[in-house]
Coordinates of C-alpha atoms in Angstrom, one line a residue:
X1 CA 30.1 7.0 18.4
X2 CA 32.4 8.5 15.6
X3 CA 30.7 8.4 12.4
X4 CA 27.0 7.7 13.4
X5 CA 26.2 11.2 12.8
X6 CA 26.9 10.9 9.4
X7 CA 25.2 7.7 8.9
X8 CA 21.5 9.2 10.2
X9 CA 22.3 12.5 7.9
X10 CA 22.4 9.7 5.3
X11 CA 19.4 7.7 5.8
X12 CA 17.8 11.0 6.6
X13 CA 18.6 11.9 3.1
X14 CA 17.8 8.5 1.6
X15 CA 14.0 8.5 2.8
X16 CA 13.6 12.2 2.0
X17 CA 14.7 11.1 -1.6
X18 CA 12.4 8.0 -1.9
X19 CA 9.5 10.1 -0.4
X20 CA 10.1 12.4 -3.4
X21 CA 10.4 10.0 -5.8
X22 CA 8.1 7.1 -4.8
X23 CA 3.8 7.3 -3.8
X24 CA 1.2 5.6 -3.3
X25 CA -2.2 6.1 -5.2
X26 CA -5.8 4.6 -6.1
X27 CA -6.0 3.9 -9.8
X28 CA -9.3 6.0 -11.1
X29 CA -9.7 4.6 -14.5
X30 CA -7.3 3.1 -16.7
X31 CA -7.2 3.2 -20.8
X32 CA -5.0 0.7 -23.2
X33 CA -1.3 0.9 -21.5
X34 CA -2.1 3.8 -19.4
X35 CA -3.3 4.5 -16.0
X36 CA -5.1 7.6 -13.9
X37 CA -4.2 7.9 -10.6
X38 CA -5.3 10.0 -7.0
X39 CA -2.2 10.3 -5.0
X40 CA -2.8 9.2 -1.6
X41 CA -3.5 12.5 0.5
X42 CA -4.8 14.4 -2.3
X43 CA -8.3 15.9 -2.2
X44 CA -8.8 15.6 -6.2
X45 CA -7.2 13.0 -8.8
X46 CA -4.5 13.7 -11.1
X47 CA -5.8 15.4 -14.8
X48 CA -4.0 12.8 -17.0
X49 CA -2.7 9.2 -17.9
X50 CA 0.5 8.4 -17.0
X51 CA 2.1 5.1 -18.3
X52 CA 2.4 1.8 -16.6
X53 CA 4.6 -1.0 -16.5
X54 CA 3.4 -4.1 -18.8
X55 CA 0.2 -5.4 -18.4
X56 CA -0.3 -3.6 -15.3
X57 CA -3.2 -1.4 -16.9
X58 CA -5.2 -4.5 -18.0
X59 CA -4.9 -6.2 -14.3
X60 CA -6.2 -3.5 -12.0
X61 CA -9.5 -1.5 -12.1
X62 CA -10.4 1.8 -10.4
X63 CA -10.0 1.8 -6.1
X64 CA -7.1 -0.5 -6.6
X65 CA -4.0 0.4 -4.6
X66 CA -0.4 1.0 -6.9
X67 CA 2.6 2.0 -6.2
X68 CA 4.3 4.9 -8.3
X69 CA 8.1 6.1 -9.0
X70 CA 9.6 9.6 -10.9
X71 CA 11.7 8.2 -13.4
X72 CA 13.8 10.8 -15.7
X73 CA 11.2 13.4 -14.2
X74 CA 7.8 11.4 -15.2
X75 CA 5.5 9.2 -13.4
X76 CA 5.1 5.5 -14.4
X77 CA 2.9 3.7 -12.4
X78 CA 5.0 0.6 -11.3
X79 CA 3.1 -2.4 -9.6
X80 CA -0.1 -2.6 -7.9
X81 CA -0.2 -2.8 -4.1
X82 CA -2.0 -6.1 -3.1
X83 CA -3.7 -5.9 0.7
X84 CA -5.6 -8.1 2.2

């Protein structure tokens, strides 16, 4: 079908740029508005704090699940992953 070429080379491109930009990670401690994280697949957590969205640091505690994004180049952890 003309066309559907393109359209996989697209959402081909479209995962490969979320993967990039968006992870998964256990929260190891968290401090005032900022959070450390071990990204999922990693042997050894992060060495710093990054910042999280509002609140988010006072409502989840280390081995809790969250979900990160790049923005502008840094890491803000976003929301926190709830599984049941």
């Amino acid at each position: 079908m003309p066309g559907e070429n393109s359209r996989v080379n697209a959402r081909e491109d479209a995962r490969r740029m979320l993967g990039e930009r968006v992870f998964l990670a256990t929260v190891t401690a968290s401090s005032g508005g900022l959070i450390a994280i071990q990204r999922q697949g990693q042997a050894e957590p992060d060495a710093q704090f990054y910042p999280a969205a509002a609140g988010l640091a006072a409502a989840v505690s280390a081995g809790d699940l969250v979900m990160c994004l790049v923005v502008g180049g840094r890491v803000v952890v976003a929301f926190e992953v709830v599984t049941s």
